[in-house]
mmCIF file of C-alpha atoms (C1' of nucleotides) in Angstrom:
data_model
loop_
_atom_site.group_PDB
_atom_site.id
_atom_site.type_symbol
_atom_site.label_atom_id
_atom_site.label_comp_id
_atom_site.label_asym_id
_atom_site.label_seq_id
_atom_site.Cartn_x
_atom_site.Cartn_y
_atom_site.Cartn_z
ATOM 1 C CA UNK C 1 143.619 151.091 109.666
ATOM 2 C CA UNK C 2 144.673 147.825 111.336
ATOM 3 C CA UNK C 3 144.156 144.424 110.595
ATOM 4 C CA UNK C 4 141.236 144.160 113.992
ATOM 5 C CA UNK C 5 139.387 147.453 111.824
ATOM 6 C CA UNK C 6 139.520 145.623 108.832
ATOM 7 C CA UNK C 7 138.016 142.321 110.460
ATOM 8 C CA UNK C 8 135.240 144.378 111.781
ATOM 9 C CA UNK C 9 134.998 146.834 108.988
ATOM 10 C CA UNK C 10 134.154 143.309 106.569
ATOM 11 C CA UNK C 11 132.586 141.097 109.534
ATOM 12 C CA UNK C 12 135.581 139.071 109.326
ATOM 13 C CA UNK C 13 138.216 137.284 111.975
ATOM 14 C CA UNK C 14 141.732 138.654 111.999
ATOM 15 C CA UNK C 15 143.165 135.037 111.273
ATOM 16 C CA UNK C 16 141.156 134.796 108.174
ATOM 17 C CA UNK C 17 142.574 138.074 106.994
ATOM 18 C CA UNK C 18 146.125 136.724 107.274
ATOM 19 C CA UNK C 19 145.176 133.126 105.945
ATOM 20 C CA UNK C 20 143.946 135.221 102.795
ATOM 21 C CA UNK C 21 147.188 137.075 102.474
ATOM 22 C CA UNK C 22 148.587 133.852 102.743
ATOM 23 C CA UNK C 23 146.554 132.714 99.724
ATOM 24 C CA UNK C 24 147.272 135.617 97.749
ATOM 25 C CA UNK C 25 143.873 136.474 97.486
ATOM 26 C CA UNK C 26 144.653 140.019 99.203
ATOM 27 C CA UNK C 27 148.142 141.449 98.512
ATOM 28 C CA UNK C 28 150.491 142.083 101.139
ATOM 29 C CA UNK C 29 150.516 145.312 102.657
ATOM 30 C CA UNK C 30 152.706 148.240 104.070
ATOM 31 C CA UNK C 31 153.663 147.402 107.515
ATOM 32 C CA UNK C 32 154.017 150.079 110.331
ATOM 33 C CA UNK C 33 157.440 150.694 112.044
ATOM 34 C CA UNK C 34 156.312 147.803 114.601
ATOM 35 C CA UNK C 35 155.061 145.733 112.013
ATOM 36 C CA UNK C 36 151.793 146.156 111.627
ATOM 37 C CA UNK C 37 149.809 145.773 108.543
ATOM 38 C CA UNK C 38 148.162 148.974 107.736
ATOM 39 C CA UNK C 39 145.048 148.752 105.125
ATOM 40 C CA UNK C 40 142.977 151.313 103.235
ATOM 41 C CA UNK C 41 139.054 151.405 102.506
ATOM 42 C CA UNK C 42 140.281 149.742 99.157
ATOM 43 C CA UNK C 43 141.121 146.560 101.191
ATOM 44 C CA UNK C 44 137.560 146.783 102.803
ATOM 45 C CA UNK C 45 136.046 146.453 99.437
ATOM 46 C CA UNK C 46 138.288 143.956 98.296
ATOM 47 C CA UNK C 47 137.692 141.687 101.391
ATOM 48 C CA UNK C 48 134.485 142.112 101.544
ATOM 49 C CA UNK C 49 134.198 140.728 98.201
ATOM 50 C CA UNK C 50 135.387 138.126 98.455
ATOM 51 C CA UNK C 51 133.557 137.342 101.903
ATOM 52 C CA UNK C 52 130.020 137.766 100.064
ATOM 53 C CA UNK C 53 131.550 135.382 97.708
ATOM 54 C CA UNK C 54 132.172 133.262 100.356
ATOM 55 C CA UNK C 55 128.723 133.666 101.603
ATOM 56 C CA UNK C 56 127.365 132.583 98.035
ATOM 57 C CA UNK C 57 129.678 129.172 99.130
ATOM 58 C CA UNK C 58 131.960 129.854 95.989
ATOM 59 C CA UNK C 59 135.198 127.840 96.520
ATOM 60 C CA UNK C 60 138.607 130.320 97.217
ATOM 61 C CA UNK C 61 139.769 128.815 93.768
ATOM 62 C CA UNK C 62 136.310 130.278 92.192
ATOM 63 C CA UNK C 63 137.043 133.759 93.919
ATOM 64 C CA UNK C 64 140.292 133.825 92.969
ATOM 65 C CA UNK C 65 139.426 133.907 89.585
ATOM 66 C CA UNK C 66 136.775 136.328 89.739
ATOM 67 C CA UNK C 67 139.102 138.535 91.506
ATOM 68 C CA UNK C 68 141.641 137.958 88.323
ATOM 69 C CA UNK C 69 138.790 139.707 86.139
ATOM 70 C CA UNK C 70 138.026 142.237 88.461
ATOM 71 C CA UNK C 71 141.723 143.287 88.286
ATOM 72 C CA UNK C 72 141.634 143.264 84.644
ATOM 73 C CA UNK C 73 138.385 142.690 82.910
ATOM 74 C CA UNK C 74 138.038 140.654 79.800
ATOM 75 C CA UNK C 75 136.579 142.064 76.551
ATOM 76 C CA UNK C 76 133.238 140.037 77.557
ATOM 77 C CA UNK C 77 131.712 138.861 80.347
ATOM 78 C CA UNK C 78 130.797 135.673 79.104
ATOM 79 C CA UNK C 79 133.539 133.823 81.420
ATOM 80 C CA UNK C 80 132.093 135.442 84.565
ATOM 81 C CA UNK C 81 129.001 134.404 83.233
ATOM 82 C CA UNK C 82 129.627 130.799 82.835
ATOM 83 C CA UNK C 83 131.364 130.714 86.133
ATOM 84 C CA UNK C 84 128.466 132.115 88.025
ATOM 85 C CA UNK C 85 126.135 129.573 86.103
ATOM 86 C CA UNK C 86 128.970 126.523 86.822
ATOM 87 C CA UNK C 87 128.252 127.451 90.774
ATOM 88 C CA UNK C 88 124.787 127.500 90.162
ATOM 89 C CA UNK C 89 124.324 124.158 88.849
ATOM 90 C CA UNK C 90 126.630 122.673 91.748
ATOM 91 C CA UNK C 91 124.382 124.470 94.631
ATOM 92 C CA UNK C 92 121.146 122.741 92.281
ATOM 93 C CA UNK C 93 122.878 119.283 92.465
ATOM 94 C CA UNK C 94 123.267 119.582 95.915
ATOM 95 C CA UNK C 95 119.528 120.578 96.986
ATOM 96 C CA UNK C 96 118.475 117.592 95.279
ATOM 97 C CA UNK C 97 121.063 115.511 96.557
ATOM 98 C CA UNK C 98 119.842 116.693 100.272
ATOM 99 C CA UNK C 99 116.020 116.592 99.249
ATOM 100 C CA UNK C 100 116.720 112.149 98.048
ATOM 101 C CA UNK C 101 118.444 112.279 101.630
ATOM 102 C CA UNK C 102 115.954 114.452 103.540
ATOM 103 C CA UNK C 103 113.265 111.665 102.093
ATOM 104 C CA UNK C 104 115.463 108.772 103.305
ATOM 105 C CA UNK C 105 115.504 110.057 106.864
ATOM 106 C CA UNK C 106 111.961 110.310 107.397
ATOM 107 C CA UNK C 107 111.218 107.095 106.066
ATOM 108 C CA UNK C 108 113.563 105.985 108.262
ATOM 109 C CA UNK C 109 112.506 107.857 111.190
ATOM 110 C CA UNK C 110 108.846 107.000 110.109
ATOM 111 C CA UNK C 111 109.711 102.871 110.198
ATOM 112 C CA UNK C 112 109.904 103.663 114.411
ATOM 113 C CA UNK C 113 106.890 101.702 115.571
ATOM 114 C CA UNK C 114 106.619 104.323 118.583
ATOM 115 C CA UNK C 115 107.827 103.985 121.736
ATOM 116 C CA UNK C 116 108.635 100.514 122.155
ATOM 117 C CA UNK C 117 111.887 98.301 122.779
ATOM 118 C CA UNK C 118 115.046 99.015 119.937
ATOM 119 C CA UNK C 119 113.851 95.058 118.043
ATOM 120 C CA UNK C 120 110.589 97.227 117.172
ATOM 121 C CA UNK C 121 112.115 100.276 116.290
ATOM 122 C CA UNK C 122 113.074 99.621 112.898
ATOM 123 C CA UNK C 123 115.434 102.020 112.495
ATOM 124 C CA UNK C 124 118.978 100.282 113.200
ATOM 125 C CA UNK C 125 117.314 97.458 110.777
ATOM 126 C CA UNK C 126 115.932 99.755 108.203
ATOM 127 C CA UNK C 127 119.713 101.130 108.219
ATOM 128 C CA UNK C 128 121.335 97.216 107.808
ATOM 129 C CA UNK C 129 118.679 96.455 105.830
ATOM 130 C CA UNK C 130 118.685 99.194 102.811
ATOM 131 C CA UNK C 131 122.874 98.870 103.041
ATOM 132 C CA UNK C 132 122.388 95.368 101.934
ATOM 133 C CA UNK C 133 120.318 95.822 99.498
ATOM 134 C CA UNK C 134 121.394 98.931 97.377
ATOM 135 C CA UNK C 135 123.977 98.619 94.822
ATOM 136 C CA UNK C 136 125.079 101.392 96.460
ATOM 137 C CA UNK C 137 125.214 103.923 93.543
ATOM 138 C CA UNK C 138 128.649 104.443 93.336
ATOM 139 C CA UNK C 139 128.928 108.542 92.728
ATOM 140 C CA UNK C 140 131.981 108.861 91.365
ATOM 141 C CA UNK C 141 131.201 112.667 93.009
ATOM 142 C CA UNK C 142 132.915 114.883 90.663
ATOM 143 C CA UNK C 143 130.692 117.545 91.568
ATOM 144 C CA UNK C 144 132.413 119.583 93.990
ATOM 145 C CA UNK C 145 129.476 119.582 96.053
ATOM 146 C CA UNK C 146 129.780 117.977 99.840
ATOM 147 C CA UNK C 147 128.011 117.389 102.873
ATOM 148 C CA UNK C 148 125.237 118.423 105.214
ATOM 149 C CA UNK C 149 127.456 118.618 108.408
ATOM 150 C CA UNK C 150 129.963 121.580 109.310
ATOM 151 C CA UNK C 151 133.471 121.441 110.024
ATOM 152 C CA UNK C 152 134.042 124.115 112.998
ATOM 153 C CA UNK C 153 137.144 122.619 114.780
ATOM 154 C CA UNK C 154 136.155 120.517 117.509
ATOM 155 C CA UNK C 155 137.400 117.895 119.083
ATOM 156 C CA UNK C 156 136.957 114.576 118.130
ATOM 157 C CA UNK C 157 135.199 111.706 120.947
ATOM 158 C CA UNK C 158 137.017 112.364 124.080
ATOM 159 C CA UNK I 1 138.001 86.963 101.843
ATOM 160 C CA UNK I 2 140.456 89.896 102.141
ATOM 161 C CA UNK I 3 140.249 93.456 101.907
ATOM 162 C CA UNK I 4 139.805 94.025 98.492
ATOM 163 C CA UNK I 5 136.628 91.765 98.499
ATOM 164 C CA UNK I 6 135.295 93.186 101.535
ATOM 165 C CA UNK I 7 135.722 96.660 99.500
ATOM 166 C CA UNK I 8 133.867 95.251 96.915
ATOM 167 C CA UNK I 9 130.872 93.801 98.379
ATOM 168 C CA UNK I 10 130.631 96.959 100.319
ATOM 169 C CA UNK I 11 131.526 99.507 97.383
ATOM 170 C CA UNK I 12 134.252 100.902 99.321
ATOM 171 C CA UNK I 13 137.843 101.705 98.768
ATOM 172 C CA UNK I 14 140.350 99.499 100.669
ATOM 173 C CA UNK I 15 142.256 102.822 102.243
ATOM 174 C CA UNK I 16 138.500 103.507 103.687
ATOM 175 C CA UNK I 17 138.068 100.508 105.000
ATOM 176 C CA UNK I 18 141.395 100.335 106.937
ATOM 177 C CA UNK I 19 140.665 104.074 108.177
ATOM 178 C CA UNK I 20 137.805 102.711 109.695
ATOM 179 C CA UNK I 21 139.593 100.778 111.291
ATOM 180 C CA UNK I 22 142.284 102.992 112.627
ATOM 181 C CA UNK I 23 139.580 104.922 113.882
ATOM 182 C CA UNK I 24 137.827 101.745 115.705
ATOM 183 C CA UNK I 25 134.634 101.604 113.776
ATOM 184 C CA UNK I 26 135.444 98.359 112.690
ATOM 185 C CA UNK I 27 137.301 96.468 115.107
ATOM 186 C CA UNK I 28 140.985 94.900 114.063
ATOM 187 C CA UNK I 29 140.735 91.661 112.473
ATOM 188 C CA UNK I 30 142.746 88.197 111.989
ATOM 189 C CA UNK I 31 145.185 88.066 110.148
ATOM 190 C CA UNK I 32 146.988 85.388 107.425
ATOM 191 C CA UNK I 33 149.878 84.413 108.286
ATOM 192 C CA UNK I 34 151.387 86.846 105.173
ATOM 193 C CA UNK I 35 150.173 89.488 107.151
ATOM 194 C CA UNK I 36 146.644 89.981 105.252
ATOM 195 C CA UNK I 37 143.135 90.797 107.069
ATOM 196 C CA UNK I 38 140.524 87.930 107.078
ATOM 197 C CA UNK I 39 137.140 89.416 106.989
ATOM 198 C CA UNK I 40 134.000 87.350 107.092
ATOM 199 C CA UNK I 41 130.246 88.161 105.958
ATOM 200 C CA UNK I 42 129.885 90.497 109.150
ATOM 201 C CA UNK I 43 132.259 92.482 108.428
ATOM 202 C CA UNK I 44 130.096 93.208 105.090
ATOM 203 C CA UNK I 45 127.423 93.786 106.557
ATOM 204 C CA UNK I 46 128.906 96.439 109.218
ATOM 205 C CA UNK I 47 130.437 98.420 106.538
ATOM 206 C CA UNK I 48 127.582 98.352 104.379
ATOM 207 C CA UNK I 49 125.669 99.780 107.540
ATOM 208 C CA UNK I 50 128.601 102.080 108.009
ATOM 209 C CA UNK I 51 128.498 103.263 104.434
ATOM 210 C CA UNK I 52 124.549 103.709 104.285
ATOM 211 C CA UNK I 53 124.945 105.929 107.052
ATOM 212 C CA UNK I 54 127.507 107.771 105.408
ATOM 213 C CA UNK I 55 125.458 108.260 101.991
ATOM 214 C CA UNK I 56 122.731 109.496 104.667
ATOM 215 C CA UNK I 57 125.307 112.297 105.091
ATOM 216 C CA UNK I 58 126.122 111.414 109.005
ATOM 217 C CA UNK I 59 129.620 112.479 110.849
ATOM 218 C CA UNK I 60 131.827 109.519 111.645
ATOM 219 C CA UNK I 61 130.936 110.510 115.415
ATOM 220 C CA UNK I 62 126.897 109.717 114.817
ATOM 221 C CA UNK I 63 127.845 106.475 113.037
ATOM 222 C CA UNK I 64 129.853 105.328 116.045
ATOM 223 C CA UNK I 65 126.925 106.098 118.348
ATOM 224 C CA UNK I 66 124.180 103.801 116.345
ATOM 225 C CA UNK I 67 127.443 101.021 116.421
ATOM 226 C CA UNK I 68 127.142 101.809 119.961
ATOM 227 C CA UNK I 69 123.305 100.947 120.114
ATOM 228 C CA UNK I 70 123.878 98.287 117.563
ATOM 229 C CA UNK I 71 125.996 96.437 119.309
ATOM 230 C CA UNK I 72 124.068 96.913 123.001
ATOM 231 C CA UNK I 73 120.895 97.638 122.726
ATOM 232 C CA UNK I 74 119.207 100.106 124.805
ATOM 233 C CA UNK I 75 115.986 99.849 126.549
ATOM 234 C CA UNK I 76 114.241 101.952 124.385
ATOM 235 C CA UNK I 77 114.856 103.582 120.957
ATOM 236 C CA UNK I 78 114.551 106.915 121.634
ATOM 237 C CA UNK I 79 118.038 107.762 122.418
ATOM 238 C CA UNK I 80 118.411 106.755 118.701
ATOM 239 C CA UNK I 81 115.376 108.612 117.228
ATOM 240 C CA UNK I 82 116.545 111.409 118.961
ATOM 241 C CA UNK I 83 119.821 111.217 116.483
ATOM 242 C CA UNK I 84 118.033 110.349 113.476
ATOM 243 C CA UNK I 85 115.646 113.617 114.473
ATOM 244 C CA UNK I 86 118.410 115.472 114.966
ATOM 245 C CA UNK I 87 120.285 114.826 111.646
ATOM 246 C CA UNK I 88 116.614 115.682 109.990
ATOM 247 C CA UNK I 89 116.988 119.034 111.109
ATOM 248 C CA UNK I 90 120.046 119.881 110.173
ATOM 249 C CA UNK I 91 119.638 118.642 106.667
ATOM 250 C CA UNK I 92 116.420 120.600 106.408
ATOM 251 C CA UNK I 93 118.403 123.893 107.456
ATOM 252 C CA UNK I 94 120.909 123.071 104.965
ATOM 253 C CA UNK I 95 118.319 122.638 102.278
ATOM 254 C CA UNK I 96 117.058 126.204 103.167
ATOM 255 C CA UNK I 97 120.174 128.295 103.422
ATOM 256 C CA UNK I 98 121.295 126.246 99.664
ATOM 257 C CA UNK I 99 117.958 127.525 98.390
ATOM 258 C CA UNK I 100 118.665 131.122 99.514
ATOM 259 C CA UNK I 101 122.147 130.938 98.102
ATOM 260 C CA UNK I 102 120.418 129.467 94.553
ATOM 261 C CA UNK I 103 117.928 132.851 94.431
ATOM 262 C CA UNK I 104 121.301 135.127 95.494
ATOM 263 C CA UNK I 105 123.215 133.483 92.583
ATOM 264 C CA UNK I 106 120.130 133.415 89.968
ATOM 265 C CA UNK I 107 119.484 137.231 91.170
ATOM 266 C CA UNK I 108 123.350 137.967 90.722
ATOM 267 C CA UNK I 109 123.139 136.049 87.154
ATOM 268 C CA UNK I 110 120.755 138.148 86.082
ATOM 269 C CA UNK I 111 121.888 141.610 86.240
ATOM 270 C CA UNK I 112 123.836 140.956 83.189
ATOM 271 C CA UNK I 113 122.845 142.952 80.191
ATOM 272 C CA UNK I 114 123.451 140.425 77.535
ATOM 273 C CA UNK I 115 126.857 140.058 75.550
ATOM 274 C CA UNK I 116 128.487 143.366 76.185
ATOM 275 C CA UNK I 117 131.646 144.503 77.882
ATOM 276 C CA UNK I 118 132.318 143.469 81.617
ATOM 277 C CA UNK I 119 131.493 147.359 82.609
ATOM 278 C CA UNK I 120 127.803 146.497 81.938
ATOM 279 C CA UNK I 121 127.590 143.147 83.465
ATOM 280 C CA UNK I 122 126.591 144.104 86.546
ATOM 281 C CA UNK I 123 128.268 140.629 88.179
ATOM 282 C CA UNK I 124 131.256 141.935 89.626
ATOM 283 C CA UNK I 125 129.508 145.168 90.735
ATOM 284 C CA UNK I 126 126.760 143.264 91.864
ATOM 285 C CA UNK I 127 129.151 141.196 94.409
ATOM 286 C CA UNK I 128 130.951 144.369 95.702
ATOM 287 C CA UNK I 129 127.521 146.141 96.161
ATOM 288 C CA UNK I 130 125.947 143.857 98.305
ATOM 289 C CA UNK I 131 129.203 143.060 99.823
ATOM 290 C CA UNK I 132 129.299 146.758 100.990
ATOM 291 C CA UNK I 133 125.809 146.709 102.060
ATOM 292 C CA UNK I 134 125.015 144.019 104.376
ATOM 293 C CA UNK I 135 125.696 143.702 107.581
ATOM 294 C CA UNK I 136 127.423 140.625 106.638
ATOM 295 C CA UNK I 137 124.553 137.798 108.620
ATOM 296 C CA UNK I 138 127.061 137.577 111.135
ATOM 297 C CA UNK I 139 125.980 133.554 111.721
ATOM 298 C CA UNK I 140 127.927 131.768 114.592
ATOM 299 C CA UNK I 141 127.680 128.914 112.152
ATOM 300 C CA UNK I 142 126.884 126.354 115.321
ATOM 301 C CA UNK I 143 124.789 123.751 113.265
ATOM 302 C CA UNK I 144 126.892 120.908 111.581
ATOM 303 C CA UNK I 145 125.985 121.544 108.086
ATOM 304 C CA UNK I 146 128.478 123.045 105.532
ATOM 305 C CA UNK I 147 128.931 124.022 101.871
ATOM 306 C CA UNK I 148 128.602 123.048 98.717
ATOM 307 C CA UNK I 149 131.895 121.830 97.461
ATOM 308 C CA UNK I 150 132.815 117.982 96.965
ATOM 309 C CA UNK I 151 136.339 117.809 98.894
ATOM 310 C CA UNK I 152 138.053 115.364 96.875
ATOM 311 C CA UNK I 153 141.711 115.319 97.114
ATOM 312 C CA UNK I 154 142.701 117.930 94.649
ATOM 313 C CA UNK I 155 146.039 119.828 93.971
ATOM 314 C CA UNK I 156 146.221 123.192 94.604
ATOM 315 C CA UNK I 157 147.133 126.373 91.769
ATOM 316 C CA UNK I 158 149.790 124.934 90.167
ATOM 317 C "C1'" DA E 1 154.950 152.244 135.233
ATOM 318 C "C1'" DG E 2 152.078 148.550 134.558
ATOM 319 C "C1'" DA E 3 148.244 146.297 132.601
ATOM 320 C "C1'" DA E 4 145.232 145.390 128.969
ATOM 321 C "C1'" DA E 5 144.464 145.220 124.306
ATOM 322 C "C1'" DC E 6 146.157 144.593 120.274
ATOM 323 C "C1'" DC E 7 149.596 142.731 116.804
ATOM 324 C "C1'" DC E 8 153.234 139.345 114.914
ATOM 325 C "C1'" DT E 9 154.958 134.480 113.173
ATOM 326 C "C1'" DG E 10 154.681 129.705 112.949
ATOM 327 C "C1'" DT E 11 152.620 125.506 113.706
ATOM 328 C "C1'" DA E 12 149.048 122.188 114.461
ATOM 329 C "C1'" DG E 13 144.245 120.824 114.377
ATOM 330 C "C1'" DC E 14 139.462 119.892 112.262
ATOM 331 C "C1'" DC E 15 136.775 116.121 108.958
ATOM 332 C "C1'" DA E 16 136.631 112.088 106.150
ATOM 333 C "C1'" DC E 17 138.983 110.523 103.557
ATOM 334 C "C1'" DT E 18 142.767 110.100 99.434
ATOM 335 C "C1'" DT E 19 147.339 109.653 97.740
ATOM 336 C "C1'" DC E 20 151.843 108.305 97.820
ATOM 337 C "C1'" DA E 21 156.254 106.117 98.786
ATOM 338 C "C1'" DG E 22 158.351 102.094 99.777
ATOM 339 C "C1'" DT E 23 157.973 97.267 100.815
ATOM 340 C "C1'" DG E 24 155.960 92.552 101.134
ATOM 341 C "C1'" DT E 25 152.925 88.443 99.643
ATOM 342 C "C1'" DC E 26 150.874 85.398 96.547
ATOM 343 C "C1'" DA E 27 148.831 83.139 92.488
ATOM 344 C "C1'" DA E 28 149.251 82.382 87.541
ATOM 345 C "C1'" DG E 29 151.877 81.763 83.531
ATOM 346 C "C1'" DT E 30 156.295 80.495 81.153
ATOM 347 C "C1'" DA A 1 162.274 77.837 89.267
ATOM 348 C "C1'" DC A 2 161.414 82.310 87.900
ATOM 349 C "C1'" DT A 3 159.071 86.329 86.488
ATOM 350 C "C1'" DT A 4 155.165 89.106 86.139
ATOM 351 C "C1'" DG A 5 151.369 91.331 87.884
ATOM 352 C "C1'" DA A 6 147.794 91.964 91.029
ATOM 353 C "C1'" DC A 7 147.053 92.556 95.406
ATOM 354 C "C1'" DA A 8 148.374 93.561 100.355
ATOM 355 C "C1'" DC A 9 150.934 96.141 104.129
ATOM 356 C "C1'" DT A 10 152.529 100.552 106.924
ATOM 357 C "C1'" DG A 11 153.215 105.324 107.747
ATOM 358 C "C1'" DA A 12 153.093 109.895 106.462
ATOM 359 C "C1'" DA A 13 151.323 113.744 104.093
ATOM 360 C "C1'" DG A 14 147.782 116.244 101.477
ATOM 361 C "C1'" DT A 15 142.827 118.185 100.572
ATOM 362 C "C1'" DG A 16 139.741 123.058 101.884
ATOM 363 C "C1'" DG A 17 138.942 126.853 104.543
ATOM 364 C "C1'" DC A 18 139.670 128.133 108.049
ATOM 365 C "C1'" DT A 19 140.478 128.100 113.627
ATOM 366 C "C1'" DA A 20 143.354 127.836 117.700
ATOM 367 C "C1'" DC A 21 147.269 128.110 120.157
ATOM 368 C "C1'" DA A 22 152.080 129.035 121.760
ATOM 369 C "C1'" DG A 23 155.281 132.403 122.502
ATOM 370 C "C1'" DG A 24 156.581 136.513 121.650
ATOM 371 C "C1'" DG A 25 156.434 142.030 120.454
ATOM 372 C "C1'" DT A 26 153.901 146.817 120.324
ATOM 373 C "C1'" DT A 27 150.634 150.250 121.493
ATOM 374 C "C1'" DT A 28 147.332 152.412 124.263
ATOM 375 C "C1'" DC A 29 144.976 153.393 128.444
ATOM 376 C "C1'" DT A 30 145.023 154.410 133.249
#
DNA sequence: AGAAACCCTGTAGCCACTTCAGTGTCAAGT
DNA sequence: ACTTGACACTGAAGTGGCTACAGGGTTTCT
């Protein structure tokens, strides 16, 4: 199979395929006399490994190292264990993180008088007002847990 | 005061604050005649607002919108709850697809039998099972709201 | 034969910063 | 007056995990 079967085979895009070759999280491949990359239903499995990984929002560094016990398991488990339960604790830090936040924003929304002028509103000043204030808590974020907003390649204000 | 005080009344780093400025969210300053911003008690209080906004998880491109009505006033506020609104929602969604993604990962961490060989885990089987399975939630991934990794300026493999 | 559909490489862009190299300024201490 | 050290400056490049595009080549369908 080609590269475009693959992709569809493991709900994938073709660039990702070669970004992960790239990455040496798939190995390169036979080509074809024109120089195609020809894969096998072993590369399906593979790929869609490490997509479902992916979908579990493990980082390619993560994956990578699950991949390095699939290839040759340890004598016991316990390191896949601990790495599954590392990723578990970041994804817990983060709900809570966005739960303090989700709170925020609707007492912020909620300071909105109704549907008067912006001096009533409350909501630019509850903003100034709370930055002032807080010390800030200065994270020093070593959790490798980020944001609410999705990076998907657009442009920037035009 | 200069830049370094600014960063610290704000609890920001300096390089921030002059990327905010390269990217006009705070305007260019005076300057000393060695060359050195001036920055006054405005400035502190812009960045704070900046910075609140930031903790409250908003793109750069939402901050520079509530500058906008910050700095002109519209007639009424709802241009701005309409933002705030719309942020709410897509922190809620992220909230719910992280608490999917926890019972995945718990579910996953669980199939292991105990302290035995990897061949028993049930991890690594479990991700290429259900990576086989699905039909991959084929999401266009429209809303703004991303994973659950800190970025934070790391090497690569080394 | 020609067009459409696919494939290739290489490079640049996205966000919100951070880091780094190389240089300049300024206040305090000797 | 001189050194030391803390701070400031600019510009460029790096982070993750892709995505997009330019500019070509190959294969397949009609």
């Amino acid at each position: 199979m080609k590269i475009g079967d693959l992709a569809k085979a493991a709900h994938t895009q073709v660039e990702t395929i070669r970004y992960y070759e790239r990455e040496e999280l798939l190995a390169q491949t036979a080509r074809t006399e024109g120089n195609y990359r020809v894969y096998g239903p072993e590369h399906v499995e593979r790929l869609s490994f490490i997509r479902h990984c992916r979908r579990l929002d493990m980082t390619l560094d993560e994956i990578r190292a699950l991949l390095k016990f699939k290839d040759s398991p340890p004598k016991d488990c316990s390191v896949i264990n601990n790495l599954v339960d590392e990723h578990i604790k970041h994804v817990a830090v983060r709900i809570k993180e966005l739960k303090s936040l989700q709170k925020q924003l609707v007492d912020l929304r909620n300071s909105c008088a109704g549907g008067g002028a912006v001096d009533e509103c409350g909501v630019l000043s509850g903003l100034s007002r709370a930055s002032l204030a807080e010390p800030a808590t200065d994270t020093p974020y070593d959790g490798h847990v980020h944001g609410t907003h999705k990076v998907s390649g657009k442009r920037k204000s035009p």
